[in-house]
Every structure is written in C-alpha cells, then in structure tokens.
Amino acid sequence: MSDGAAATRMLLTGVAELVTNDPAPDRDGGPLGIVRDAALLVEDGRIAWVGRALHAQEHLTGGGGPAERADRREAEEHRTLWDADVEIVDVGGGAVIPGFVDSHTHLVFGADRAQEFAARMAGQRYEAGGIRSTVAATRAATDDELRARLAGFVAELHAQGTTTFEVKSGYGLSVSSEERIVRLAREVTDEVTFLGAHVVPAEYADRPEAYVDLVVGEMLDACAPHSRWVDAFCERGAFTPEQSRRVLEAGAAAGLGVRVHGNQLGEGGGVQLAVELGAASVDHCTYLSDADVAALAASDTVATLLPGVEFSTRQPYPDARRLIDAGVTVALASDCNPGSSFTSSLPFCIAVAVRDMGMTPAEALWASTAGGAAALRRTDVGAIRPGVRADLTLLDAPSHVHLAYRPGVPLVARVWKDGAAVA
Ligand code: NIG
Ligand code: FE
C-alpha cells in the first residue's frame, strides 16, 4: 500500500496473535479478546470483519453463514474477483494490536529542559515550578517553530504505534499564548485540552486568585472553541482544590469535558475533586489514600498512570495493582512533556508498568489502548472490532507480551490510522 493512502479494502492476514480488546465467545476468554492465526478486513478506514484467517476467504466471497462457508467451489469462483478488489497484506506471523491511545501529552512547547533532568539525576528534587521556564521559551517561539516541533512529535508517536493522542495547553499562561497553543494542537488532534491552570505564571505570582479569574474568564472564552477538555493541575505548587474546582466548573459550563492532574506529588484533593465532578480521568494518581481508591472504584473516572513521570523524576511508581484489584479502570499514558516525562513511547511505559507497577503484560496493553480510549470517552478507537476505526499497530514479534519482555527494542513494524499507513 502506498504511504498515506487508504486502500478501499485491505485484508491483513498471517496474524499470529490479534489483540481485539473485544472479548467474544470464539476468543481466548481474556479481556484482550485474542484471536490466533487471525485475519482482519478493513473497508473505507473502518474494521469490517475480524476472525480466523482460514475463514477470511469465505467472508470475502460473501459467505459467513454455514452454507456459504461449506461452499468451497463458489469461493474459488470468486477468488480472482476478490484478489483484484482487495489488497492483501500478509504480516508474516506478527502480532497486531489496536493503535495505542495516549490520553495525556503536552506537546506544544518552546524548548527542552535537559539540564533540569541532568540536575535531577544528580540529586535535585522535581518541583512544579520548572514549568515556568518552558512558559518563557514557548511564548518566545513562533507559530512555525511550535508547529514544526509538534509535527516531529506526531511522527514520533506514529512510529511508536500511537494512533490517537491528546494534547494539552499550559505552557502559554496568557490569553493569546494559550489560545495559540490550543489552536495549533487542534491542527493535529481532536483531543485538545485547555490547561490554563497549569501553574500561576510569574507575573501573577503574588495574586493567584487574579490569575484564576483570568483563566475562567477571557482565557477560557478564547480557548474553549478549539478544545474538547478542561484540565487543572491540582497540586502543591500549582492550584488548590478550591481554585481547581473554579476552573473545572467554568470549563464544564462552557461545554468542555473534565480531566484533572492530581495526586502526583502528594495526596492532595485532586482525586476526590475529579470524582465529584464526574471527570473522565484523573491523571498521575501516585499518592492515593484508601478513600481515594474507594472513590475511584465507585466512579466512572479513569485513573491514568504516567510511568514516564516517576521514571524521570525518581519518584515512587503508582501502584497499579492496588487500583486494578479495587476495580478501578486504569489507563497508561506518556505525559510527554519537556519537564517531568520526555518520552512519547507507550511501549516504554508498558515495560515500566509491568516491571515496577504490578501490571501484567495484558493489563498494561489494555490500559494503553482500551484504557486510553475510556479516559477520552471514545468508543471508536482502542479496540479491533467491526465498525471501529482501522487504527492498527503491527509488532515485529509473535505476541503482545514482547512489548514488556523486550524493553527498549523497537518492535513496532507498521502502523495504520483509519486504514492508511502512517508508519
Ligand atoms: O503532567 N504535572 C503537571 N504538568 C506536567 C509537568 C510539566 C512540566 O514539568 O513542565 C506533568 O507532569
Ligand atoms: Fe501532565
């Protein structure tokens, strides 16, 4: 298939392991809904059919019912017809998984903070205030510089198997500069989050309430038209639960869905606030009380864990096992940003989550595909079943387990988004 062009019909076959995230009676019984020796048909950018490879021919020739399946001769007669009509891609025994859904990134910014990382690895602590140095660099950058950097990240995400991603603002912190960030983000994704409440900018350092007034007023008015979500960094050094509530309630009143940065650096009130406001997701969840876990378990709010952050800040990892055992829906995301987690790799996050957060390889894969989709309240991505988008990641490995088993190895071989090759 030529890069970027969606074939009208494409049959992927030779799939040793197909992860559908669609448990069905003919599958392996687990939450990943694995089909072995599988094939799948893509039509006009959507999944049209999923099953065992040996049934693909009958399906393509119009069969599907037992009578048609039995009629081998008819299938043979149609063979030349569908050979011409369908592009057949034999993946030669690889695993196919849903494209990763990265529900938390901050990809519009002006410069990296490699020196801050180096200082941290030499013993310095991570603090939310580092965000301000990125704000200065972002304000100084031109639209084209920000766009070029963003395009590079999009290519990086695709190359690592991610097909849906969220992008937050939060490195502008003025009306015009936040508006610019959400507008640029909207050029590359529908999942744009207004995070004017990231930190209080330097010019408002001694009057944080006035900054919150700006965020819930003029800044929200300018950013809401380009955004789907509102977020607030509810944390020591950023915004109190009361200030965060004001921002999130104003965003919700403007028609935005709610997400929260909470419980990253300490217990704080982020999780409780997120649950109370019916947030789609509360992200970080590194420090949780028993009451936080119980509140999440009784809610529809996804707990999104961001292993890249704890890796890059030398914090303790969040306890995914505790959350899953309590019945909480868990997602994994990269939090790609220049301060606390400068990775765009969900395979890396999966490996860390399996090694150090108590997740099984299957749970980590589910969390970075179906879990990410749940965190974005999307039902058209994160799974491989008829009707959903044909967002597919082919691994140069026979099983999804290799994502954690072979850490750091570039296993993503090909990636399709809406049926078109993007990597
Ligand atoms: O998700 N927690 C708040 N924001 C980012 C950190 C951003 C930065 O340090 O620049 C995060 O970790
Ligand atoms: Fe973040």
Short mmCIF file of C-alpha atoms and ligand atoms in Angstrom, two decimals:
data_model
loop_
_atom_site.label_atom_id
_atom_site.label_comp_id
_atom_site.label_asym_id
_atom_site.label_seq_id
_atom_site.Cartn_x
_atom_site.Cartn_y
_atom_site.Cartn_z
CA MET A 1 0.00 0.00 0.00
CA SER A 2 1.32 3.44 -0.80
CA ASP A 3 2.00 5.51 2.31
CA GLY A 4 -0.83 7.73 3.44
CA ALA A 5 -3.44 6.41 1.02
CA ALA A 6 -6.31 4.37 2.47
CA ALA A 7 -6.97 1.29 0.35
CA THR A 8 -10.67 0.81 -0.16
CA ARG A 9 -10.38 -2.77 1.07
CA MET A 10 -7.38 -4.33 2.78
CA LEU A 11 -7.08 -7.83 4.20
CA LEU A 12 -4.42 -8.24 6.87
CA THR A 13 -3.56 -11.89 7.15
CA GLY A 14 -0.81 -14.04 8.64
CA VAL A 15 -1.51 -12.51 12.07
CA ALA A 16 -0.12 -14.88 14.72
CA GLU A 17 -1.93 -13.01 17.50
CA LEU A 18 -4.66 -10.43 17.07
CA VAL A 19 -5.50 -8.38 20.17
CA THR A 20 -9.07 -7.13 19.73
CA ASN A 21 -9.94 -5.88 23.26
CA ASP A 22 -13.30 -7.39 22.35
CA PRO A 23 -13.92 -10.50 24.44
CA ALA A 24 -16.20 -12.80 22.44
CA PRO A 25 -17.12 -16.47 22.77
CA ASP A 26 -14.78 -17.63 19.98
CA ARG A 27 -11.76 -15.93 21.58
CA ASP A 28 -9.30 -16.78 24.33
CA GLY A 29 -11.58 -15.76 27.20
CA GLY A 30 -9.36 -12.90 28.47
CA PRO A 31 -10.04 -9.15 28.36
CA LEU A 32 -7.75 -8.74 25.34
CA GLY A 33 -10.06 -10.95 23.22
CA ILE A 34 -7.12 -12.61 21.48
CA VAL A 35 -7.65 -14.41 18.15
CA ARG A 36 -4.79 -16.63 16.99
CA ASP A 37 -3.87 -17.20 13.32
CA ALA A 38 -6.14 -14.32 12.52
CA ALA A 39 -7.07 -12.04 9.67
CA LEU A 40 -9.00 -8.81 9.52
CA LEU A 41 -10.65 -6.84 6.77
CA VAL A 42 -10.55 -3.05 6.54
CA GLU A 43 -13.11 -1.22 4.40
CA ASP A 44 -13.04 2.54 3.93
CA GLY A 45 -10.91 3.12 7.00
CA ARG A 46 -13.02 1.01 9.37
CA ILE A 47 -12.80 -2.58 10.55
CA ALA A 48 -15.26 -4.65 8.53
CA TRP A 49 -14.51 -8.16 9.73
CA VAL A 50 -12.27 -9.97 12.25
CA GLY A 51 -11.70 -13.71 12.56
CA ARG A 52 -9.57 -16.74 11.93
CA ALA A 53 -7.50 -16.46 8.74
CA LEU A 54 -8.95 -19.70 7.45
CA HIS A 55 -12.41 -18.09 7.39
CA ALA A 56 -11.32 -14.91 5.61
CA GLN A 57 -11.86 -16.24 2.10
CA GLU A 58 -15.43 -17.30 2.83
CA HIS A 59 -16.13 -13.91 4.31
CA LEU A 60 -14.72 -12.06 1.32
CA THR A 61 -16.76 -14.10 -1.14
CA GLY A 62 -19.92 -13.09 0.64
CA GLY A 63 -20.07 -16.15 2.90
CA GLY A 64 -20.34 -16.03 6.63
CA GLY A 65 -23.27 -18.36 7.15
CA PRO A 66 -22.55 -22.09 7.42
CA ALA A 67 -24.00 -22.84 3.99
CA GLU A 68 -21.71 -20.38 2.24
CA ARG A 69 -18.74 -21.47 4.27
CA ALA A 70 -19.33 -25.04 3.12
CA ASP A 71 -19.41 -23.99 -0.50
CA ARG A 72 -15.72 -24.07 -1.33
CA ARG A 73 -16.37 -24.17 -5.08
CA GLU A 74 -18.22 -20.87 -5.04
CA ALA A 75 -15.38 -19.34 -3.03
CA GLU A 76 -12.87 -20.47 -5.64
CA GLU A 77 -15.00 -18.95 -8.43
CA HIS A 78 -14.90 -15.59 -6.67
CA ARG A 79 -11.23 -15.81 -5.96
CA THR A 80 -9.99 -13.78 -8.93
CA LEU A 81 -12.65 -11.19 -8.19
CA TRP A 82 -11.57 -10.52 -4.63
CA ASP A 83 -7.89 -10.88 -5.39
CA ALA A 84 -8.24 -7.87 -7.66
CA ASP A 85 -10.53 -5.94 -5.34
CA VAL A 86 -8.73 -6.40 -2.04
CA GLU A 87 -5.19 -5.50 -1.16
CA ILE A 88 -3.81 -8.47 0.76
CA VAL A 89 -1.12 -7.74 3.32
CA ASP A 90 0.49 -10.84 4.81
CA VAL A 91 2.16 -9.76 8.05
CA GLY A 92 4.14 -12.95 8.29
CA GLY A 93 3.35 -14.08 11.80
CA GLY A 94 3.47 -10.79 13.71
CA ALA A 95 1.06 -9.63 16.39
CA VAL A 96 -1.49 -6.93 15.57
CA ILE A 97 -2.82 -4.74 18.38
CA PRO A 98 -5.10 -1.68 18.42
CA GLY A 99 -3.14 1.54 17.86
CA PHE A 100 -2.11 2.98 21.23
CA VAL A 101 -4.32 5.73 22.66
CA ASP A 102 -2.15 8.26 24.50
CA SER A 103 -4.62 10.24 26.58
CA HIS A 104 -2.15 12.69 28.18
CA THR A 105 0.57 14.76 26.46
CA HIS A 106 1.88 18.34 26.50
CA LEU A 107 3.43 18.60 23.03
CA VAL A 108 3.27 22.32 22.27
CA PHE A 109 6.27 23.97 23.90
CA GLY A 110 9.33 26.00 23.03
CA ALA A 111 12.43 24.25 24.36
CA ASP A 112 13.50 21.16 26.24
CA ARG A 113 14.84 21.05 29.81
CA ALA A 114 17.68 18.58 29.50
CA GLN A 115 19.79 20.45 32.06
CA GLU A 116 17.00 20.24 34.65
CA PHE A 117 16.80 16.48 34.05
CA ALA A 118 20.56 16.14 34.45
CA ALA A 119 20.43 18.14 37.69
CA ARG A 120 17.65 15.90 38.97
CA MET A 121 19.62 12.78 38.18
CA ALA A 122 22.41 14.39 40.23
CA GLY A 123 20.09 14.63 43.23
CA GLN A 124 17.80 17.65 42.80
CA ARG A 125 14.05 17.30 43.51
CA TYR A 126 11.31 17.74 40.90
CA GLU A 127 9.09 20.78 41.52
CA ALA A 128 6.05 22.03 39.62
CA GLY A 129 7.68 25.47 39.23
CA GLY A 130 10.03 24.23 36.45
CA ILE A 131 7.03 24.66 34.15
CA ARG A 132 7.66 28.43 34.18
CA SER A 133 10.94 28.12 32.28
CA THR A 134 9.11 26.31 29.47
CA VAL A 135 6.48 29.05 29.50
CA ALA A 136 9.11 31.70 28.73
CA ALA A 137 10.53 29.65 25.84
CA THR A 138 7.07 28.87 24.46
CA ARG A 139 5.94 32.49 24.47
CA ALA A 140 9.13 33.43 22.59
CA ALA A 141 8.67 30.80 19.85
CA THR A 142 7.00 31.50 16.51
CA ASP A 143 3.94 29.59 15.32
CA ASP A 144 6.05 27.81 12.74
CA GLU A 145 8.64 26.73 15.30
CA LEU A 146 5.91 25.27 17.53
CA ARG A 147 4.23 23.64 14.53
CA ALA A 148 7.46 22.04 13.32
CA ARG A 149 8.23 20.62 16.77
CA LEU A 150 4.68 19.32 17.07
CA ALA A 151 4.85 17.65 13.65
CA GLY A 152 8.03 15.92 14.78
CA PHE A 153 6.24 14.55 17.85
CA VAL A 154 3.31 13.34 15.77
CA ALA A 155 5.73 11.39 13.55
CA GLU A 156 7.43 10.04 16.70
CA LEU A 157 4.08 8.93 18.16
CA HIS A 158 3.05 7.19 14.96
CA ALA A 159 6.41 5.44 14.65
CA GLN A 160 5.89 4.02 18.14
CA GLY A 161 2.41 2.72 17.42
CA THR A 162 0.24 5.53 18.80
CA THR A 163 -2.70 6.48 16.58
CA THR A 164 -4.83 8.64 18.91
CA PHE A 165 -3.36 11.24 21.22
CA GLU A 166 -4.49 14.09 23.43
CA VAL A 167 -2.55 17.38 23.58
CA LYS A 168 -2.80 19.90 26.44
CA SER A 169 -2.03 23.59 26.52
CA GLY A 170 -0.41 25.02 29.64
CA TYR A 171 2.91 26.47 28.52
CA GLY A 172 1.42 29.82 27.46
CA LEU A 173 -0.48 31.04 30.53
CA SER A 174 -1.66 34.24 28.86
CA VAL A 175 -4.83 34.64 26.82
CA SER A 176 -3.13 34.95 23.42
CA SER A 177 -0.49 32.35 24.09
CA GLU A 178 -2.91 29.71 25.45
CA GLU A 179 -5.25 30.39 22.51
CA ARG A 180 -2.34 29.88 20.12
CA ILE A 181 -1.40 26.56 21.73
CA VAL A 182 -4.88 25.02 21.58
CA ARG A 183 -5.30 26.29 18.00
CA LEU A 184 -2.02 24.64 16.92
CA ALA A 185 -2.84 21.46 18.82
CA ARG A 186 -6.22 21.30 17.08
CA GLU A 187 -4.38 21.10 13.74
CA VAL A 188 -3.11 17.62 14.69
CA THR A 189 -5.75 16.12 17.01
CA ASP A 190 -9.42 16.36 18.04
CA GLU A 191 -8.39 15.67 21.65
CA VAL A 192 -7.31 19.12 22.77
CA THR A 193 -7.27 20.07 26.44
CA PHE A 194 -7.25 23.61 27.81
CA LEU A 195 -4.81 23.65 30.75
CA GLY A 196 -4.56 27.36 31.52
CA ALA A 197 -4.46 26.22 35.17
CA HIS A 198 -1.06 24.54 34.84
CA VAL A 199 0.84 26.87 37.20
CA VAL A 200 0.43 30.51 38.18
CA PRO A 201 2.70 32.47 35.77
CA ALA A 202 5.48 34.64 37.21
CA GLU A 203 3.63 37.92 36.55
CA TYR A 204 0.75 36.73 38.79
CA ALA A 205 2.97 35.12 41.46
CA ASP A 206 1.64 37.30 44.29
CA ARG A 207 -2.02 37.30 43.16
CA PRO A 208 -3.00 33.76 42.17
CA GLU A 209 -6.75 34.48 42.54
CA ALA A 210 -6.49 37.16 39.86
CA TYR A 211 -4.87 34.59 37.58
CA VAL A 212 -7.74 32.14 38.22
CA ASP A 213 -10.16 34.96 37.34
CA LEU A 214 -8.36 35.35 34.02
CA VAL A 215 -8.42 31.58 33.36
CA VAL A 216 -12.16 31.22 33.99
CA GLY A 217 -12.95 34.41 32.05
CA GLU A 218 -11.20 35.70 28.98
CA MET A 219 -8.76 32.79 28.61
CA LEU A 220 -11.49 30.14 28.69
CA ASP A 221 -13.57 32.14 26.19
CA ALA A 222 -10.61 32.24 23.79
CA CYS A 223 -9.63 28.58 24.21
CA ALA A 224 -12.93 26.71 24.52
CA PRO A 225 -13.74 26.89 20.77
CA HIS A 226 -10.56 24.88 19.98
CA SER A 227 -10.82 22.46 22.93
CA ARG A 228 -12.72 19.35 23.94
CA TRP A 229 -11.48 19.19 27.53
CA VAL A 230 -10.54 21.37 30.50
CA ASP A 231 -7.84 20.30 32.98
CA ALA A 232 -6.25 21.75 36.14
CA PHE A 233 -3.01 20.86 37.94
CA CYS A 234 -4.39 20.38 41.45
CA GLU A 235 -1.16 20.11 43.43
CA ARG A 236 1.10 21.79 45.93
CA GLY A 237 2.99 24.47 43.97
CA ALA A 238 0.21 24.73 41.37
CA PHE A 239 -3.53 25.14 42.24
CA THR A 240 -5.50 24.36 45.40
CA PRO A 241 -8.58 22.13 45.19
CA GLU A 242 -10.78 25.25 45.50
CA GLN A 243 -9.01 27.06 42.67
CA SER A 244 -9.04 23.90 40.55
CA ARG A 245 -12.76 23.47 41.16
CA ARG A 246 -13.45 27.00 39.90
CA VAL A 247 -11.54 26.32 36.69
CA LEU A 248 -13.05 22.90 36.07
CA GLU A 249 -16.62 24.04 36.79
CA ALA A 250 -16.22 27.02 34.46
CA GLY A 251 -14.84 24.74 31.74
CA ALA A 252 -17.72 22.31 32.18
CA ALA A 253 -20.20 25.19 31.98
CA ALA A 254 -18.54 26.16 28.67
CA GLY A 255 -19.23 22.65 27.36
CA LEU A 256 -15.82 21.04 27.96
CA GLY A 257 -15.26 17.60 29.46
CA VAL A 258 -13.29 17.49 32.72
CA ARG A 259 -9.88 15.92 33.36
CA VAL A 260 -7.62 16.54 36.36
CA HIS A 261 -3.89 16.37 37.16
CA GLY A 262 -3.97 15.07 40.73
CA ASN A 263 -2.06 13.28 43.47
CA GLN A 264 1.30 13.48 41.68
CA LEU A 265 3.47 14.94 44.43
CA GLY A 266 1.30 14.15 47.46
CA GLU A 267 -2.19 13.07 48.49
CA GLY A 268 -3.87 16.46 47.87
CA GLY A 269 -7.52 16.67 46.85
CA GLY A 270 -7.28 16.05 43.10
CA VAL A 271 -8.79 12.57 43.00
CA GLN A 272 -11.77 13.44 45.19
CA LEU A 273 -12.44 16.56 43.15
CA ALA A 274 -12.22 14.63 39.87
CA VAL A 275 -14.67 12.01 41.07
CA GLU A 276 -17.04 14.60 42.45
CA LEU A 277 -17.08 16.48 39.15
CA GLY A 278 -17.53 13.30 37.09
CA ALA A 279 -14.16 13.79 35.35
CA ALA A 280 -13.35 11.40 32.51
CA SER A 281 -9.91 10.89 34.03
CA VAL A 282 -7.65 11.83 36.89
CA ASP A 283 -4.03 11.59 35.94
CA HIS A 284 -0.87 10.70 37.92
CA CYS A 285 -2.51 9.05 41.00
CA THR A 286 0.89 8.40 42.51
CA TYR A 287 -0.10 9.09 46.14
CA LEU A 288 -3.55 7.68 46.99
CA SER A 289 -5.36 7.19 50.29
CA ASP A 290 -7.71 4.23 50.75
CA ALA A 291 -10.58 6.71 50.44
CA ASP A 292 -9.22 7.89 47.05
CA VAL A 293 -9.07 4.33 45.77
CA ALA A 294 -12.59 3.60 47.02
CA ALA A 295 -13.93 6.78 45.42
CA LEU A 296 -12.33 5.90 42.08
CA ALA A 297 -13.67 2.35 42.24
CA ALA A 298 -17.22 3.62 42.74
CA SER A 299 -16.95 6.11 39.85
CA ASP A 300 -16.67 6.29 36.06
CA THR A 301 -13.44 8.27 36.37
CA VAL A 302 -10.43 6.52 34.87
CA ALA A 303 -7.16 6.56 36.83
CA THR A 304 -4.48 7.40 34.26
CA LEU A 305 -1.00 6.40 35.34
CA LEU A 306 2.08 8.04 33.80
CA PRO A 307 5.16 5.88 34.45
CA GLY A 308 7.43 8.18 32.45
CA VAL A 309 7.00 10.80 35.17
CA GLU A 310 8.17 8.66 38.05
CA PHE A 311 10.99 7.34 35.88
CA SER A 312 12.16 10.88 35.05
CA THR A 313 11.63 12.41 38.49
CA ARG A 314 12.80 9.46 40.60
CA GLN A 315 9.53 9.32 42.46
CA PRO A 316 7.95 6.07 43.63
CA TYR A 317 5.77 4.50 40.92
CA PRO A 318 1.98 4.47 41.34
CA ASP A 319 0.53 1.15 42.50
CA ALA A 320 -1.48 -0.08 39.53
CA ARG A 321 -2.12 -3.45 41.20
CA ARG A 322 -3.91 -1.80 44.12
CA LEU A 323 -6.16 0.14 41.74
CA ILE A 324 -6.97 -2.78 39.45
CA ASP A 325 -7.68 -5.09 42.38
CA ALA A 326 -10.09 -2.49 43.76
CA GLY A 327 -11.96 -2.43 40.44
CA VAL A 328 -10.70 0.94 39.15
CA THR A 329 -10.36 1.40 35.37
CA VAL A 330 -6.68 2.15 34.72
CA ALA A 331 -5.13 3.82 31.67
CA LEU A 332 -1.46 4.30 30.84
CA ALA A 333 -0.27 7.44 29.06
CA SER A 334 3.08 9.07 28.29
CA ASP A 335 2.56 12.60 29.71
CA CYS A 336 5.15 13.56 27.09
CA ASN A 337 6.44 16.98 28.19
CA PRO A 338 9.88 18.61 28.50
CA GLY A 339 9.88 18.68 32.33
CA SER A 340 8.67 15.56 34.04
CA SER A 341 8.48 12.93 31.27
CA PHE A 342 10.11 13.48 27.91
CA THR A 343 9.07 10.20 26.31
CA SER A 344 6.42 9.66 23.66
CA SER A 345 6.77 5.88 23.86
CA LEU A 346 3.88 3.82 25.17
CA PRO A 347 5.92 0.60 24.70
CA PHE A 348 8.38 2.10 27.20
CA CYS A 349 5.53 2.95 29.61
CA ILE A 350 4.17 -0.59 29.27
CA ALA A 351 7.54 -2.10 30.10
CA VAL A 352 7.90 0.06 33.22
CA ALA A 353 4.30 -0.58 34.32
CA VAL A 354 4.82 -4.33 34.05
CA ARG A 355 8.20 -4.31 35.73
CA ASP A 356 7.51 -1.85 38.54
CA MET A 357 3.77 -1.15 38.95
CA GLY A 358 2.38 -4.65 39.35
CA MET A 359 0.64 -4.88 35.97
CA THR A 360 0.58 -7.99 33.81
CA PRO A 361 1.58 -7.53 30.15
CA ALA A 362 -2.08 -7.98 29.18
CA GLU A 363 -3.29 -5.35 31.68
CA ALA A 364 -0.66 -2.87 30.52
CA LEU A 365 -1.57 -3.32 26.87
CA TRP A 366 -5.28 -2.96 27.65
CA ALA A 367 -4.58 0.18 29.70
CA SER A 368 -2.65 1.84 26.86
CA THR A 369 -5.29 1.06 24.22
CA ALA A 370 -8.83 0.48 25.58
CA GLY A 371 -7.96 2.25 28.85
CA GLY A 372 -6.76 5.34 26.98
CA ALA A 373 -9.94 5.29 24.91
CA ALA A 374 -12.02 5.12 28.12
CA ALA A 375 -10.04 8.06 29.54
CA LEU A 376 -11.00 10.05 26.44
CA ARG A 377 -14.56 8.65 26.42
CA ARG A 378 -14.05 7.27 22.93
CA THR A 379 -15.72 4.13 21.63
CA ASP A 380 -14.36 4.32 18.05
CA VAL A 381 -10.71 3.61 18.97
CA GLY A 382 -8.79 1.32 21.33
CA ALA A 383 -10.24 -1.95 20.02
CA ILE A 384 -10.39 -4.01 16.82
CA ARG A 385 -14.00 -4.96 16.11
CA PRO A 386 -16.35 -4.30 13.19
CA GLY A 387 -17.30 -0.65 12.91
CA VAL A 388 -14.42 0.98 14.78
CA ARG A 389 -11.59 2.92 13.13
CA ALA A 390 -8.92 0.77 11.48
CA ASP A 391 -6.13 2.05 13.77
CA LEU A 392 -3.69 -0.85 13.85
CA THR A 393 -0.18 -1.46 15.11
CA LEU A 394 1.82 -4.40 13.77
CA LEU A 395 4.55 -5.75 16.04
CA ASP A 396 7.66 -7.44 14.81
CA ALA A 397 7.01 -10.09 17.47
CA PRO A 398 4.62 -13.02 17.77
CA SER A 399 2.86 -11.74 20.90
CA HIS A 400 2.00 -8.53 22.76
CA VAL A 401 3.96 -9.92 25.74
CA HIS A 402 7.15 -8.94 23.90
CA LEU A 403 6.34 -5.25 24.49
CA ALA A 404 7.41 -5.70 28.12
CA TYR A 405 9.63 -8.73 27.62
CA ARG A 406 11.91 -6.88 25.15
CA PRO A 407 12.16 -3.40 26.69
CA GLY A 408 13.76 -0.72 24.56
CA VAL A 409 13.63 -2.79 21.37
CA PRO A 410 11.77 -1.06 18.52
CA LEU A 411 9.12 -3.71 17.88
CA VAL A 412 6.59 -1.51 16.05
CA ALA A 413 6.83 -2.58 12.41
CA ARG A 414 3.89 -0.85 10.69
CA VAL A 415 1.06 1.42 11.78
CA TRP A 416 -2.25 2.24 10.09
CA LYS A 417 -4.60 5.05 11.09
CA ASP A 418 -8.09 5.00 9.61
CA GLY A 419 -6.79 2.25 7.34
CA ALA A 420 -3.95 4.39 5.93
CA ALA A 421 -0.28 3.62 6.61
CA VAL A 422 1.29 6.28 8.86
CA ALA A 423 4.48 4.43 9.79
O1 NIG B 1 1.99 16.28 33.90
N1 NIG B 1 2.03 17.82 36.25
C1 NIG B 1 1.94 18.84 35.58
N2 NIG B 1 2.41 19.01 34.35
C2 NIG B 1 3.37 18.16 33.79
C3 NIG B 1 4.72 18.64 34.12
C4 NIG B 1 5.11 19.71 33.25
C5 NIG B 1 6.50 20.24 33.42
O2 NIG B 1 7.24 19.94 34.39
O3 NIG B 1 6.86 21.02 32.52
C6 NIG B 1 3.08 16.76 34.23
O4 NIG B 1 3.90 16.10 34.86
FE FE B 2 0.69 16.28 32.54
#
